[in-house]
Amino acid sequence: MSEIEIDYPLVWDADVLHKPYEIIDNPILNRQNLFESNVRSYPRRIPIVPNKAKGIYIKDISGKVFIDCLAGAGTMALGHNHEYIKEAMISLINSDHPIHCLDLATEIKDQFVTDVFNILPENFKRTATIQFCSPSGADAIEAALKLAKIVTGRSNILSFHGGFHGMTHGALSITGNLSPKKGISNLMSGVMQLPYPYHYRCPFGIGGHEAEEISLHYIDNILSDPESGITLPAAIILEIVQGEGGVISASKFWLQGIRKIATKYNILLIIDEVQTGIGRTGKMFAFEHAQISPDILVLSKAIGGGLPLAVLLFDKKIDKWASGAHTGTFRGNQLAMKAGSATLEFILKEDILSHVRNVSEYFNERLIYLKSLFPVIGDVRGKGLMLGLEIVNIADDPNNLGSYPGNKELSRIIQQECLKRGLIVELGGRNSSVIRFLPPLIITKDQIDDVLNILHDSIKVSISKK
Ligand SMILES: Cc1ncc(COP(=O)(O)O)c(C=O)c1O
């Protein structure tokens, strides 16, 4: 990969990066607290006011530089203000091309569709069609659920514990996390949530390959048992690596088993690659690791090059929509398509997938080393540049698999200590006890060292505070 230049008039050196930083009370944050709804979330944990960004770095108005390992929740695949994407967007703006035009055909859209088809695995591409949704992952999920119901004439959906699919009514209904569901009655009915293979906290209490076999046997059984009380679902929906659920990746064996079950019972397999798609795991799509194909593929986040865009891809055979049956005003964001095309082009041109595989292996190894230093790191896991550390309470008793309970308080303190030292990380997983890393895909090994140095110091200080 060619060197990513940071020709930015900022001081990126280690002194600045590691300078302890106390979060200041500033008027913009005060006004945000005053005027913005309680629903705001990230600013509560990351109370900064960014006004410049380049590559993996964000600078806030006080001049402090942060390494951004959140990257717009995985959206900024090539980092902030990547020159290649910027130039593409500027050229579109300067051309007076319409910026938004519903779902009308344009040259920009034509190119984007060509670029998306170009990255699809051959067997999926041959018969695929693309659907533009309103520009959020959640809307694309809604569309996928509706399509599955239309195609199969069935109404139930199977999803998984720990799965996250968005915050709209349908998407929330199939999401595992109970807290955003509180107080919301009449979520979508007909949803059944099943155990996901989470080895560190195995839902069957046994872990390993055997747990995956039991899981597959159980799912097959509930679908075939005439007295299971479960009518056949329209779709099974899953993430290949659960992101918000705590960076939990399913094995090839289990995914192939699920694929077989879906085919056996004519259930559509919806693979939600909103977070894992476009190179995040070291392959263009995470399902490629398992050598399976989805019936419906859901993409958002990185596909728009940092701008809002969401699409579905599925076999023409199941394209049973009536015209206009899932519309949305903002399905024609030309700037996002242009940025998306530039992102895909750059990823291929610079072989970013090999880069991701290379640096993520290093990142993972270093995290495993950190685990050997700090027993409060119960588990290191993930795929590609979607990595997580589960922080645990070693003062408590471990379960029968030797896993300690999650430590929400300590993970929160570590997150804050990281922020003070110039590193943005997010929490996820059960009780927010997983520290998540979703850096831009262009992160280098040296930059990973910076991340790990800050993390090391932050964990050390946090343990002494607890
Ligand atoms: C796997 C997955 N699906 C769906 C969504 C929802 O996307 P959005 O927040 O754009 O609605 C997310 C968001 O984080 C996600 O990670």
PDB file of C-alpha atoms in Angstrom, residues 238-448:
ATOM      1  CA  LEU A 238     -27.431 -12.470  11.290  1.00  0.00           C
ATOM      2  CA  GLU A 239     -24.153 -10.605  11.404  1.00  0.00           C
ATOM      3  CA  ILE A 240     -21.034 -12.610  10.546  1.00  0.00           C
ATOM      4  CA  VAL A 241     -19.245 -10.680  13.296  1.00  0.00           C
ATOM      5  CA  GLN A 242     -21.598  -9.151  15.824  1.00  0.00           C
ATOM      6  CA  GLY A 243     -20.358  -5.612  16.276  1.00  0.00           C
ATOM      7  CA  GLU A 244     -22.470  -3.782  18.830  1.00  0.00           C
ATOM      8  CA  GLY A 245     -23.100  -7.152  20.497  1.00  0.00           C
ATOM      9  CA  GLY A 246     -19.444  -7.287  21.564  1.00  0.00           C
ATOM     10  CA  VAL A 247     -17.281  -8.237  18.562  1.00  0.00           C
ATOM     11  CA  ILE A 248     -18.314 -11.868  18.404  1.00  0.00           C
ATOM     12  CA  SER A 249     -17.511 -13.735  15.220  1.00  0.00           C
ATOM     13  CA  ALA A 250     -19.227 -16.869  14.074  1.00  0.00           C
ATOM     14  CA  SER A 251     -17.165 -19.753  12.740  1.00  0.00           C
ATOM     15  CA  LYS A 252     -17.170 -21.015   9.186  1.00  0.00           C
ATOM     16  CA  PHE A 253     -18.619 -24.322  10.437  1.00  0.00           C
ATOM     17  CA  TRP A 254     -21.578 -22.673  12.150  1.00  0.00           C
ATOM     18  CA  LEU A 255     -22.265 -20.266   9.300  1.00  0.00           C
ATOM     19  CA  GLN A 256     -22.195 -23.064   6.763  1.00  0.00           C
ATOM     20  CA  GLY A 257     -24.609 -24.983   8.997  1.00  0.00           C
ATOM     21  CA  ILE A 258     -26.988 -22.015   9.142  1.00  0.00           C
ATOM     22  CA  ARG A 259     -26.755 -21.630   5.367  1.00  0.00           C
ATOM     23  CA  LYS A 260     -27.703 -25.308   4.947  1.00  0.00           C
ATOM     24  CA  ILE A 261     -30.641 -25.004   7.335  1.00  0.00           C
ATOM     25  CA  ALA A 262     -31.947 -21.884   5.568  1.00  0.00           C
ATOM     26  CA  THR A 263     -31.776 -23.649   2.210  1.00  0.00           C
ATOM     27  CA  LYS A 264     -33.366 -26.823   3.588  1.00  0.00           C
ATOM     28  CA  TYR A 265     -36.450 -24.972   4.840  1.00  0.00           C
ATOM     29  CA  ASN A 266     -36.615 -22.340   2.061  1.00  0.00           C
ATOM     30  CA  ILE A 267     -35.894 -19.600   4.551  1.00  0.00           C
ATOM     31  CA  LEU A 268     -34.134 -16.518   3.219  1.00  0.00           C
ATOM     32  CA  LEU A 269     -30.759 -15.861   4.806  1.00  0.00           C
ATOM     33  CA  ILE A 270     -30.290 -12.132   5.354  1.00  0.00           C
ATOM     34  CA  ILE A 271     -26.678 -11.240   6.083  1.00  0.00           C
ATOM     35  CA  ASP A 272     -26.316  -7.866   7.724  1.00  0.00           C
ATOM     36  CA  GLU A 273     -22.933  -6.509   6.620  1.00  0.00           C
ATOM     37  CA  VAL A 274     -23.714  -2.929   7.560  1.00  0.00           C
ATOM     38  CA  GLN A 275     -20.644  -2.944   9.803  1.00  0.00           C
ATOM     39  CA  THR A 276     -18.515  -5.782   8.437  1.00  0.00           C
ATOM     40  CA  GLY A 277     -18.869  -4.940   4.743  1.00  0.00           C
ATOM     41  CA  ILE A 278     -16.305  -3.313   2.446  1.00  0.00           C
ATOM     42  CA  GLY A 279     -13.089  -4.804   3.737  1.00  0.00           C
ATOM     43  CA  ARG A 280     -13.484  -4.377   7.482  1.00  0.00           C
ATOM     44  CA  THR A 281     -12.715  -8.035   8.212  1.00  0.00           C
ATOM     45  CA  GLY A 282      -9.963  -8.440   5.606  1.00  0.00           C
ATOM     46  CA  LYS A 283     -12.299  -9.670   2.869  1.00  0.00           C
ATOM     47  CA  MET A 284     -14.618  -7.403   0.948  1.00  0.00           C
ATOM     48  CA  PHE A 285     -17.552  -9.124   2.662  1.00  0.00           C
ATOM     49  CA  ALA A 286     -17.290 -11.115   5.877  1.00  0.00           C
ATOM     50  CA  PHE A 287     -19.483 -13.913   4.511  1.00  0.00           C
ATOM     51  CA  GLU A 288     -16.652 -14.745   2.102  1.00  0.00           C
ATOM     52  CA  HIS A 289     -14.601 -16.092   5.035  1.00  0.00           C
ATOM     53  CA  ALA A 290     -17.235 -18.805   5.441  1.00  0.00           C
ATOM     54  CA  GLN A 291     -17.615 -19.466   1.710  1.00  0.00           C
ATOM     55  CA  ILE A 292     -21.343 -18.966   1.875  1.00  0.00           C
ATOM     56  CA  SER A 293     -23.715 -16.612   0.096  1.00  0.00           C
ATOM     57  CA  PRO A 294     -26.570 -14.593   1.503  1.00  0.00           C
ATOM     58  CA  ASP A 295     -30.006 -14.498  -0.074  1.00  0.00           C
ATOM     59  CA  ILE A 296     -30.203 -10.833   0.858  1.00  0.00           C
ATOM     60  CA  LEU A 297     -27.101  -8.776   1.605  1.00  0.00           C
ATOM     61  CA  VAL A 298     -27.481  -5.543   3.576  1.00  0.00           C
ATOM     62  CA  LEU A 299     -24.849  -2.818   3.176  1.00  0.00           C
ATOM     63  CA  SER A 300     -24.508   0.677   4.576  1.00  0.00           C
ATOM     64  CA  LYS A 301     -21.804   2.579   6.528  1.00  0.00           C
ATOM     65  CA  ALA A 302     -18.582   2.266   4.448  1.00  0.00           C
ATOM     66  CA  ILE A 303     -20.362   1.728   1.127  1.00  0.00           C
ATOM     67  CA  GLY A 304     -21.076   5.480   0.959  1.00  0.00           C
ATOM     68  CA  GLY A 305     -17.455   6.487   1.522  1.00  0.00           C
ATOM     69  CA  GLY A 306     -18.424   8.218   4.775  1.00  0.00           C
ATOM     70  CA  LEU A 307     -21.710   9.643   3.504  1.00  0.00           C
ATOM     71  CA  PRO A 308     -25.183   8.211   4.103  1.00  0.00           C
ATOM     72  CA  LEU A 309     -26.064   5.369   1.748  1.00  0.00           C
ATOM     73  CA  ALA A 310     -27.678   1.950   2.145  1.00  0.00           C
ATOM     74  CA  VAL A 311     -28.377  -0.804  -0.328  1.00  0.00           C
ATOM     75  CA  LEU A 312     -29.642  -4.343  -0.556  1.00  0.00           C
ATOM     76  CA  LEU A 313     -28.330  -6.920  -2.964  1.00  0.00           C
ATOM     77  CA  PHE A 314     -30.283 -10.057  -3.721  1.00  0.00           C
ATOM     78  CA  ASP A 315     -31.077 -12.574  -6.424  1.00  0.00           C
ATOM     79  CA  LYS A 316     -33.330 -11.317  -9.224  1.00  0.00           C
ATOM     80  CA  LYS A 317     -35.439 -14.439  -8.639  1.00  0.00           C
ATOM     81  CA  ILE A 318     -36.687 -12.994  -5.359  1.00  0.00           C
ATOM     82  CA  ASP A 319     -37.211  -9.482  -6.672  1.00  0.00           C
ATOM     83  CA  LYS A 320     -40.916  -9.588  -5.901  1.00  0.00           C
ATOM     84  CA  TRP A 321     -41.328  -5.910  -5.076  1.00  0.00           C
ATOM     85  CA  ALA A 322     -44.105  -3.993  -6.762  1.00  0.00           C
ATOM     86  CA  SER A 323     -42.844  -0.694  -8.140  1.00  0.00           C
ATOM     87  CA  GLY A 324     -42.640   1.851  -5.328  1.00  0.00           C
ATOM     88  CA  ALA A 325     -43.321  -0.705  -2.588  1.00  0.00           C
ATOM     89  CA  HIS A 326     -40.307   0.481  -0.581  1.00  0.00           C
ATOM     90  CA  THR A 327     -39.542   4.067  -1.443  1.00  0.00           C
ATOM     91  CA  GLY A 328     -37.762   6.808   0.437  1.00  0.00           C
ATOM     92  CA  THR A 329     -36.940  10.351  -0.620  1.00  0.00           C
ATOM     93  CA  PHE A 330     -33.209  10.179  -0.051  1.00  0.00           C
ATOM     94  CA  ARG A 331     -32.338   7.166  -2.181  1.00  0.00           C
ATOM     95  CA  GLY A 332     -30.434   9.218  -4.703  1.00  0.00           C
ATOM     96  CA  ASN A 333     -27.532  10.752  -2.798  1.00  0.00           C
ATOM     97  CA  GLN A 334     -25.113  11.300  -5.668  1.00  0.00           C
ATOM     98  CA  LEU A 335     -22.319  12.570  -3.468  1.00  0.00           C
ATOM     99  CA  ALA A 336     -22.447   9.390  -1.386  1.00  0.00           C
ATOM    100  CA  MET A 337     -22.410   7.264  -4.532  1.00  0.00           C
ATOM    101  CA  LYS A 338     -19.429   9.179  -5.857  1.00  0.00           C
ATOM    102  CA  ALA A 339     -17.630   8.831  -2.505  1.00  0.00           C
ATOM    103  CA  GLY A 340     -18.597   5.151  -2.405  1.00  0.00           C
ATOM    104  CA  SER A 341     -17.195   4.554  -5.888  1.00  0.00           C
ATOM    105  CA  ALA A 342     -13.965   6.325  -4.961  1.00  0.00           C
ATOM    106  CA  THR A 343     -13.690   4.203  -1.805  1.00  0.00           C
ATOM    107  CA  LEU A 344     -14.163   0.946  -3.687  1.00  0.00           C
ATOM    108  CA  GLU A 345     -11.753   2.022  -6.390  1.00  0.00           C
ATOM    109  CA  PHE A 346      -9.071   2.948  -3.849  1.00  0.00           C
ATOM    110  CA  ILE A 347      -9.540  -0.265  -1.865  1.00  0.00           C
ATOM    111  CA  LEU A 348      -8.954  -2.333  -5.009  1.00  0.00           C
ATOM    112  CA  LYS A 349      -6.216  -0.129  -6.450  1.00  0.00           C
ATOM    113  CA  GLU A 350      -4.144  -0.115  -3.254  1.00  0.00           C
ATOM    114  CA  ASP A 351      -4.999  -3.657  -2.184  1.00  0.00           C
ATOM    115  CA  ILE A 352      -6.343  -2.440   1.133  1.00  0.00           C
ATOM    116  CA  LEU A 353      -7.712  -5.915   1.863  1.00  0.00           C
ATOM    117  CA  SER A 354      -4.186  -7.362   2.115  1.00  0.00           C
ATOM    118  CA  HIS A 355      -3.205  -4.382   4.225  1.00  0.00           C
ATOM    119  CA  VAL A 356      -6.126  -5.045   6.594  1.00  0.00           C
ATOM    120  CA  ARG A 357      -5.167  -8.721   6.921  1.00  0.00           C
ATOM    121  CA  ASN A 358      -1.572  -7.801   7.556  1.00  0.00           C
ATOM    122  CA  VAL A 359      -2.016  -5.040  10.145  1.00  0.00           C
ATOM    123  CA  SER A 360      -4.950  -6.705  11.884  1.00  0.00           C
ATOM    124  CA  GLU A 361      -2.879  -9.807  12.562  1.00  0.00           C
ATOM    125  CA  TYR A 362      -0.292  -7.557  14.200  1.00  0.00           C
ATOM    126  CA  PHE A 363      -2.987  -5.650  16.137  1.00  0.00           C
ATOM    127  CA  ASN A 364      -4.530  -8.895  17.338  1.00  0.00           C
ATOM    128  CA  GLU A 365      -1.176 -10.348  18.440  1.00  0.00           C
ATOM    129  CA  ARG A 366      -0.379  -7.197  20.390  1.00  0.00           C
ATOM    130  CA  LEU A 367      -3.776  -7.291  22.088  1.00  0.00           C
ATOM    131  CA  ILE A 368      -3.150 -10.906  23.077  1.00  0.00           C
ATOM    132  CA  TYR A 369       0.167  -9.785  24.546  1.00  0.00           C
ATOM    133  CA  LEU A 370      -1.672  -7.068  26.525  1.00  0.00           C
ATOM    134  CA  LYS A 371      -4.014  -9.773  27.809  1.00  0.00           C
ATOM    135  CA  SER A 372      -0.985 -11.619  29.191  1.00  0.00           C
ATOM    136  CA  LEU A 373      -0.060  -8.456  31.128  1.00  0.00           C
ATOM    137  CA  PHE A 374      -3.530  -7.594  32.391  1.00  0.00           C
ATOM    138  CA  PRO A 375      -5.768 -10.408  33.659  1.00  0.00           C
ATOM    139  CA  VAL A 376      -8.719  -7.975  33.564  1.00  0.00           C
ATOM    140  CA  ILE A 377      -8.710  -8.593  29.820  1.00  0.00           C
ATOM    141  CA  GLY A 378     -10.839 -11.712  29.768  1.00  0.00           C
ATOM    142  CA  ASP A 379     -10.972 -12.203  26.026  1.00  0.00           C
ATOM    143  CA  VAL A 380      -9.441 -10.798  22.843  1.00  0.00           C
ATOM    144  CA  ARG A 381     -11.471 -11.402  19.723  1.00  0.00           C
ATOM    145  CA  GLY A 382     -12.684 -10.210  16.365  1.00  0.00           C
ATOM    146  CA  LYS A 383     -11.801 -10.366  12.712  1.00  0.00           C
ATOM    147  CA  GLY A 384      -9.700  -8.008  10.649  1.00  0.00           C
ATOM    148  CA  LEU A 385      -9.933  -4.458  11.930  1.00  0.00           C
ATOM    149  CA  MET A 386     -12.990  -5.191  14.010  1.00  0.00           C
ATOM    150  CA  LEU A 387     -11.426  -6.156  17.311  1.00  0.00           C
ATOM    151  CA  GLY A 388     -12.525  -6.190  20.912  1.00  0.00           C
ATOM    152  CA  LEU A 389     -11.304  -6.746  24.465  1.00  0.00           C
ATOM    153  CA  GLU A 390     -13.753  -8.046  27.005  1.00  0.00           C
ATOM    154  CA  ILE A 391     -12.959  -6.458  30.363  1.00  0.00           C
ATOM    155  CA  VAL A 392     -13.813  -8.662  33.320  1.00  0.00           C
ATOM    156  CA  ASN A 393     -14.048  -8.598  37.052  1.00  0.00           C
ATOM    157  CA  ILE A 394     -11.404 -11.002  38.317  1.00  0.00           C
ATOM    158  CA  ALA A 395     -12.436 -10.412  41.929  1.00  0.00           C
ATOM    159  CA  ASP A 396     -15.651 -12.278  41.159  1.00  0.00           C
ATOM    160  CA  ASP A 397     -16.047 -16.015  40.579  1.00  0.00           C
ATOM    161  CA  PRO A 398     -15.511 -17.374  37.078  1.00  0.00           C
ATOM    162  CA  ASN A 399     -18.166 -19.542  35.439  1.00  0.00           C
ATOM    163  CA  ASN A 400     -17.621 -23.199  34.595  1.00  0.00           C
ATOM    164  CA  LEU A 401     -15.704 -22.199  31.458  1.00  0.00           C
ATOM    165  CA  GLY A 402     -13.335 -20.015  33.453  1.00  0.00           C
ATOM    166  CA  SER A 403     -14.881 -16.740  32.181  1.00  0.00           C
ATOM    167  CA  TYR A 404     -15.259 -13.936  34.677  1.00  0.00           C
ATOM    168  CA  PRO A 405     -18.258 -11.574  34.752  1.00  0.00           C
ATOM    169  CA  GLY A 406     -17.996  -8.469  32.568  1.00  0.00           C
ATOM    170  CA  ASN A 407     -16.718  -5.314  34.248  1.00  0.00           C
ATOM    171  CA  LYS A 408     -18.747  -2.393  33.014  1.00  0.00           C
ATOM    172  CA  GLU A 409     -17.265   0.123  35.453  1.00  0.00           C
ATOM    173  CA  LEU A 410     -13.672  -0.720  34.617  1.00  0.00           C
ATOM    174  CA  SER A 411     -14.269  -0.677  30.853  1.00  0.00           C
ATOM    175  CA  ARG A 412     -15.862   2.751  31.198  1.00  0.00           C
ATOM    176  CA  ILE A 413     -12.864   4.037  33.174  1.00  0.00           C
ATOM    177  CA  ILE A 414     -10.459   2.602  30.586  1.00  0.00           C
ATOM    178  CA  GLN A 415     -12.424   4.301  27.813  1.00  0.00           C
ATOM    179  CA  GLN A 416     -12.160   7.636  29.626  1.00  0.00           C
ATOM    180  CA  GLU A 417      -8.451   7.191  30.350  1.00  0.00           C
ATOM    181  CA  CYS A 418      -7.886   6.408  26.670  1.00  0.00           C
ATOM    182  CA  LEU A 419      -9.730   9.582  25.716  1.00  0.00           C
ATOM    183  CA  LYS A 420      -7.599  11.653  28.080  1.00  0.00           C
ATOM    184  CA  ARG A 421      -4.502  10.270  26.382  1.00  0.00           C
ATOM    185  CA  GLY A 422      -5.791  10.890  22.879  1.00  0.00           C
ATOM    186  CA  LEU A 423      -7.502   7.671  21.851  1.00  0.00           C
ATOM    187  CA  ILE A 424     -11.156   7.313  20.923  1.00  0.00           C
ATOM    188  CA  VAL A 425     -12.578   3.839  21.467  1.00  0.00           C
ATOM    189  CA  GLU A 426     -16.161   2.708  21.902  1.00  0.00           C
ATOM    190  CA  LEU A 427     -17.704   0.210  24.274  1.00  0.00           C
ATOM    191  CA  GLY A 428     -20.070  -2.546  23.269  1.00  0.00           C
ATOM    192  CA  GLY A 429     -21.226  -5.990  24.208  1.00  0.00           C
ATOM    193  CA  ARG A 430     -23.075  -7.269  27.233  1.00  0.00           C
ATOM    194  CA  ASN A 431     -23.211  -4.472  29.831  1.00  0.00           C
ATOM    195  CA  SER A 432     -20.815  -2.421  27.688  1.00  0.00           C
ATOM    196  CA  SER A 433     -17.845  -4.369  28.968  1.00  0.00           C
ATOM    197  CA  VAL A 434     -16.137  -4.780  25.607  1.00  0.00           C
ATOM    198  CA  ILE A 435     -13.644  -2.193  24.364  1.00  0.00           C
ATOM    199  CA  ARG A 436     -14.081  -2.020  20.622  1.00  0.00           C
ATOM    200  CA  PHE A 437     -11.594  -1.064  17.911  1.00  0.00           C
ATOM    201  CA  LEU A 438     -12.923  -0.055  14.505  1.00  0.00           C
ATOM    202  CA  PRO A 439     -10.080   2.065  13.128  1.00  0.00           C
ATOM    203  CA  PRO A 440      -9.921   3.263   9.533  1.00  0.00           C
ATOM    204  CA  LEU A 441      -8.659   0.448   7.316  1.00  0.00           C
ATOM    205  CA  ILE A 442      -5.579   2.486   6.386  1.00  0.00           C
ATOM    206  CA  ILE A 443      -4.140   2.400   9.906  1.00  0.00           C
ATOM    207  CA  THR A 444      -0.444   1.461   9.891  1.00  0.00           C
ATOM    208  CA  LYS A 445       1.536  -0.738  12.295  1.00  0.00           C
ATOM    209  CA  ASP A 446       3.238   2.326  13.779  1.00  0.00           C
ATOM    210  CA  GLN A 447      -0.131   3.879  14.432  1.00  0.00           C
ATOM    211  CA  ILE A 448      -1.317   0.621  15.966  1.00  0.00           C
TER     212      ILE A 448
END
